[in-house]
Structure formats: structure tokens, C-alpha cells
Amino acid sequence: MNKKFLTLSTASIAAAIALAGCGSGPGSGTTTTGTDSGSASATASAPSGSATAAAEHNAADTMFAQMMIPHHTQAVEMSDMMLAKKDIPAKVTALAQKIKAAQAPEIETMTGWLRSWNEPTEAASGHDMSTHGPAMGGMMSDDDMKKLGAAQGTEAAKLFLTQMTAHHQGAIMMAKGEETGGQNADAVALAKAIAAAQQKEIQEMKDLLATL
């Protein structure tokens, strides 16, 4: 993985999310009367029900949710891979469980927001990170995922920690873009929570790598 290219690409994504909010004043947000079907995670602290559903949002909020959903989905998939393996250090398994427990509910939350905003739950093809490999927001390529799937024991643990660190760095960049350009208070709050939690996990993963 070209780390310099990854950094530039994730920065570009963060800028795109931030710029999506430019020119989208309070009057441009979409208001609906539906109910948020997502269950907010503990870190998101996002209210459920009509209060969230009726909240205004802008293009940056929409892009953030649409792009973070596949990003989180891959993190859950990577965590599931580790949880299915044998001979993985207990602390690495515990980290995988923690990542899955945090991000799976956030996927539901963001999906619920998009539906309540009458927005597509998937980004337009030009922004779909799931098909663009490692350059897009720290996403792993198909080859990366195959390598993780095939690895075992300590090798798998090291690869997971290395890949997830890059994955988290991409998520933080996207979250920062939402903090700058987002309008919806709940979405901005989730972005801040993601950035804070994943920054701590990056340090945790670095510490774990040093012990393997």
C-alpha cells in the first residue's frame, strides 16, 4: 500500500465532504416527518425518533453517511475475519470485538438518517469507496482482504492491526470533513465521536503491534 498516496486520497475525500457543505445554508436542508429507523450507538449520542428524522441536513451530511457506511461495513467484515480465526492473541480478538460492537450500530444509525432524509443509502458511483480499493478512505482492496482471510495466528494479527490502522486513519479524515462541512447536529456529533474513538484505537493498535 502506498502510504503517501493513501494520505493524499483520504485528505481529498475529507475536503470533498467539507466542500459539499459549502453554500448549503440552513434553508437548503431537507426536512421530513418520518422516523429514524437506525439505532444510535452509545458513542454517537444521537437522539432517535422524529427529532432526528426532522432535522435539517446538507450535502456534506449525506456524503458523510453514504461514504462511512461501506467504510464501517468493511471494518466489521475485517473484524469478523479475525473473530473466526484460531490462535489469535486475546487482546487482538478483544479489539476486533470492540470495533464490531461500535461500528455495526453506527451503520444502522447512518442508514436510518439517510432514509429519514429521503436520500439514497448508497453514494453515487463516483464516491462509492467500496469499489475503489485502498486509495479511498483507507479501504482495503480485494487483494488486501484475501491476504487477511488467508493469514493465520500472529501473522494474521499483525496484518489486521496494520490494515485497520490505515482504515481508521481514512475514517478520521472523513469525519474531520464532516465536522467542517456538516449541518446536521447528530451527524457532526457522530463524526466527532468516530474521530476520537478511532484515534484512541490507532494508538492501541500501535501498542499491540509492538508486542507481537
Short mmCIF file of C-alpha atoms in Angstrom, two decimals:
data_model
loop_
_atom_site.label_atom_id
_atom_site.label_comp_id
_atom_site.label_asym_id
_atom_site.label_seq_id
_atom_site.Cartn_x
_atom_site.Cartn_y
_atom_site.Cartn_z
CA MET A 1 0.00 0.00 0.00
CA ASN A 2 1.40 3.40 -0.98
CA LYS A 3 1.06 5.35 2.27
CA LYS A 4 1.75 8.73 0.63
CA PHE A 5 -0.97 8.12 -1.98
CA LEU A 6 -3.35 6.93 0.74
CA THR A 7 -2.79 10.08 2.77
CA LEU A 8 -3.39 12.33 -0.21
CA SER A 9 -6.52 10.41 -1.20
CA THR A 10 -8.09 10.44 2.25
CA ALA A 11 -7.35 14.14 2.53
CA SER A 12 -9.11 14.67 -0.79
CA ILE A 13 -12.16 12.79 0.50
CA ALA A 14 -12.25 14.87 3.66
CA ALA A 15 -12.05 18.02 1.56
CA ALA A 16 -14.84 16.76 -0.69
CA ILE A 17 -17.12 16.17 2.30
CA ALA A 18 -16.32 19.58 3.74
CA LEU A 19 -16.84 21.34 0.40
CA ALA A 20 -20.15 19.54 -0.11
CA GLY A 21 -21.48 21.62 2.76
CA CYS A 22 -20.35 24.94 1.29
CA GLY A 23 -23.22 27.02 0.02
CA SER A 24 -25.73 24.78 1.77
CA GLY A 25 -27.26 27.13 4.29
CA PRO A 26 -29.96 26.29 6.81
CA GLY A 27 -32.64 26.75 4.20
CA SER A 28 -31.21 24.08 1.93
CA GLY A 29 -31.57 21.18 4.35
CA THR A 30 -34.23 18.57 3.72
CA THR A 31 -36.99 18.23 6.30
CA THR A 32 -39.06 15.07 6.66
CA THR A 33 -41.63 13.75 9.10
CA GLY A 34 -40.56 10.12 9.12
CA THR A 35 -38.92 8.17 11.92
CA ASP A 36 -35.22 7.38 12.17
CA SER A 37 -35.03 3.61 11.80
CA GLY A 38 -31.39 3.43 12.84
CA SER A 39 -30.37 2.57 16.40
CA ALA A 40 -27.79 5.10 17.52
CA SER A 41 -24.58 3.78 19.07
CA ALA A 42 -23.53 4.81 22.55
CA THR A 43 -20.71 6.97 21.22
CA ALA A 44 -22.92 8.75 18.72
CA SER A 45 -25.26 10.13 21.39
CA ALA A 46 -27.76 10.80 18.61
CA PRO A 47 -31.43 11.15 19.55
CA SER A 48 -33.80 8.75 17.83
CA GLY A 49 -37.32 9.24 16.51
CA SER A 50 -38.86 12.29 14.89
CA ALA A 51 -36.34 14.76 16.37
CA THR A 52 -33.54 13.24 14.30
CA ALA A 53 -35.71 12.49 11.28
CA ALA A 54 -36.98 16.05 11.03
CA ALA A 55 -33.55 17.65 11.42
CA GLU A 56 -32.17 19.63 8.53
CA HIS A 57 -29.11 18.35 6.70
CA ASN A 58 -26.87 19.34 3.84
CA ALA A 59 -24.90 17.61 1.10
CA ALA A 60 -21.91 17.09 3.40
CA ASP A 61 -24.07 15.18 5.90
CA THR A 62 -25.42 12.98 3.13
CA MET A 63 -21.99 12.28 1.65
CA PHE A 64 -20.54 11.53 5.08
CA ALA A 65 -23.18 8.92 5.86
CA GLN A 66 -23.15 7.39 2.38
CA MET A 67 -19.36 7.01 2.44
CA MET A 68 -18.96 5.97 6.07
CA ILE A 69 -21.50 3.14 5.79
CA PRO A 70 -19.40 0.99 3.38
CA HIS A 71 -16.28 2.02 5.30
CA HIS A 72 -17.75 0.74 8.57
CA THR A 73 -19.13 -2.34 6.81
CA GLN A 74 -15.64 -3.34 5.73
CA ALA A 75 -14.29 -2.80 9.25
CA VAL A 76 -16.96 -5.14 10.59
CA GLU A 77 -16.08 -7.69 7.90
CA MET A 78 -12.39 -7.49 8.83
CA SER A 79 -13.27 -7.92 12.50
CA ASP A 80 -15.44 -10.94 11.70
CA MET A 81 -12.49 -12.49 9.85
CA MET A 82 -10.35 -12.18 12.96
CA LEU A 83 -13.05 -13.50 15.27
CA ALA A 84 -13.37 -16.62 13.09
CA LYS A 85 -9.66 -17.44 13.32
CA LYS A 86 -7.87 -19.57 15.91
CA ASP A 87 -4.64 -18.78 17.74
CA ILE A 88 -5.18 -15.02 17.66
CA PRO A 89 -3.80 -13.10 20.67
CA ALA A 90 -6.60 -12.40 23.14
CA LYS A 91 -6.07 -8.63 23.11
CA VAL A 92 -6.36 -8.53 19.31
CA THR A 93 -9.56 -10.58 19.45
CA ALA A 94 -10.93 -8.21 22.09
CA LEU A 95 -10.12 -5.24 19.86
CA ALA A 96 -11.91 -6.84 16.91
CA GLN A 97 -14.95 -7.41 19.10
CA LYS A 98 -14.86 -3.79 20.27
CA ILE A 99 -14.61 -2.43 16.72
CA LYS A 100 -17.54 -4.55 15.56
CA ALA A 101 -19.65 -3.63 18.59
CA ALA A 102 -19.08 0.09 17.97
CA GLN A 103 -19.40 0.26 14.20
CA ALA A 104 -22.28 -2.13 13.48
CA PRO A 105 -24.82 0.06 15.36
CA GLU A 106 -23.40 3.17 13.71
CA ILE A 107 -24.13 1.63 10.30
CA GLU A 108 -27.77 1.26 11.35
CA THR A 109 -27.84 4.82 12.67
CA MET A 110 -26.47 6.35 9.47
CA THR A 111 -28.72 4.21 7.28
CA GLY A 112 -31.69 5.40 9.31
CA TRP A 113 -30.66 9.02 8.87
CA LEU A 114 -30.39 8.70 5.10
CA ARG A 115 -33.81 7.08 4.86
CA SER A 116 -35.39 9.73 7.07
CA TRP A 117 -33.77 12.42 4.91
CA ASN A 118 -35.15 10.75 1.75
CA GLU A 119 -31.58 10.30 0.49
CA PRO A 120 -30.10 7.20 -1.22
CA THR A 121 -28.37 4.87 1.23
CA GLU A 122 -25.55 4.35 -1.27
CA ALA A 123 -23.30 7.03 -2.72
CA ALA A 124 -23.21 7.80 -6.43
CA SER A 125 -20.70 5.62 -8.29
CA GLY A 126 -18.13 8.40 -8.29
CA HIS A 127 -17.99 8.32 -4.49
CA ASP A 128 -18.52 4.61 -3.80
CA MET A 129 -15.40 3.70 -1.82
CA SER A 130 -16.18 0.00 -1.72
CA THR A 131 -15.11 -0.39 -5.36
CA HIS A 132 -12.01 1.79 -5.33
CA GLY A 133 -9.53 -0.19 -3.25
CA PRO A 134 -7.09 1.19 -0.67
CA ALA A 135 -6.86 4.69 -2.14
CA MET A 136 -10.37 5.59 -0.99
CA GLY A 137 -10.57 6.47 2.68
CA GLY A 138 -8.27 3.67 3.86
CA MET A 139 -10.47 0.98 2.31
CA MET A 140 -8.78 -2.38 1.77
CA SER A 141 -8.57 -3.77 -1.75
CA ASP A 142 -9.84 -7.24 -2.67
CA ASP A 143 -6.24 -8.49 -2.50
CA ASP A 144 -5.82 -6.99 0.97
CA MET A 145 -8.95 -8.76 2.16
CA LYS A 146 -7.82 -12.06 0.65
CA LYS A 147 -4.47 -11.76 2.42
CA LEU A 148 -6.20 -11.13 5.72
CA GLY A 149 -8.53 -14.04 5.14
CA ALA A 150 -5.65 -16.42 4.40
CA ALA A 151 -3.36 -15.31 7.22
CA GLN A 152 -3.28 -17.22 10.49
CA GLY A 153 -2.05 -16.73 14.03
CA THR A 154 0.38 -13.94 14.79
CA GLU A 155 0.75 -13.14 11.08
CA ALA A 156 -2.99 -12.52 10.85
CA ALA A 157 -2.95 -10.39 13.99
CA LYS A 158 -0.15 -8.19 12.67
CA LEU A 159 -1.84 -7.80 9.29
CA PHE A 160 -5.18 -6.95 10.89
CA LEU A 161 -3.62 -4.29 13.10
CA THR A 162 -1.68 -2.77 10.21
CA GLN A 163 -4.68 -2.74 7.86
CA MET A 164 -7.10 -1.47 10.49
CA THR A 165 -4.75 1.36 11.41
CA ALA A 166 -4.83 2.60 7.80
CA HIS A 167 -8.60 2.02 7.74
CA HIS A 168 -9.09 4.11 10.87
CA GLN A 169 -6.90 6.90 9.51
CA GLY A 170 -9.19 7.12 6.48
CA ALA A 171 -12.28 7.23 8.69
CA ILE A 172 -10.81 10.04 10.78
CA MET A 173 -10.11 12.11 7.67
CA MET A 174 -13.72 11.68 6.51
CA ALA A 175 -15.01 12.51 9.98
CA LYS A 176 -12.96 15.71 10.03
CA GLY A 177 -14.54 16.70 6.72
CA GLU A 178 -18.00 16.26 8.25
CA GLU A 179 -17.01 18.28 11.31
CA THR A 180 -16.05 21.14 8.99
CA GLY A 181 -18.84 20.98 6.43
CA GLY A 182 -21.75 19.18 8.07
CA GLN A 183 -25.00 20.85 9.15
CA ASN A 184 -26.92 18.11 10.94
CA ALA A 185 -26.02 18.21 14.63
CA ASP A 186 -26.35 14.46 15.12
CA ALA A 187 -24.16 13.66 12.12
CA VAL A 188 -21.49 16.11 13.25
CA ALA A 189 -21.62 14.64 16.76
CA LEU A 190 -21.15 11.14 15.36
CA ALA A 191 -18.23 12.33 13.23
CA LYS A 192 -16.54 13.78 16.31
CA ALA A 193 -17.16 10.56 18.25
CA ILE A 194 -15.74 8.44 15.43
CA ALA A 195 -12.61 10.57 15.17
CA ALA A 196 -11.98 10.48 18.93
CA ALA A 197 -12.64 6.76 19.37
CA GLN A 198 -10.66 5.65 16.36
CA GLN A 199 -7.69 7.86 17.22
CA LYS A 200 -7.50 6.06 20.57
CA GLU A 201 -7.78 2.70 18.83
CA ILE A 202 -4.93 3.61 16.47
CA GLN A 203 -2.66 4.10 19.48
CA GLU A 204 -3.95 0.85 20.98
CA MET A 205 -3.13 -0.98 17.74
CA LYS A 206 0.36 0.51 17.61
CA ASP A 207 0.95 -0.66 21.17
CA LEU A 208 -0.33 -4.15 20.35
CA LEU A 209 1.87 -4.38 17.26
CA ALA A 210 4.90 -3.63 19.39
CA THR A 211 4.17 -6.72 21.50
CA LEU A 212 3.82 -9.19 18.61
#
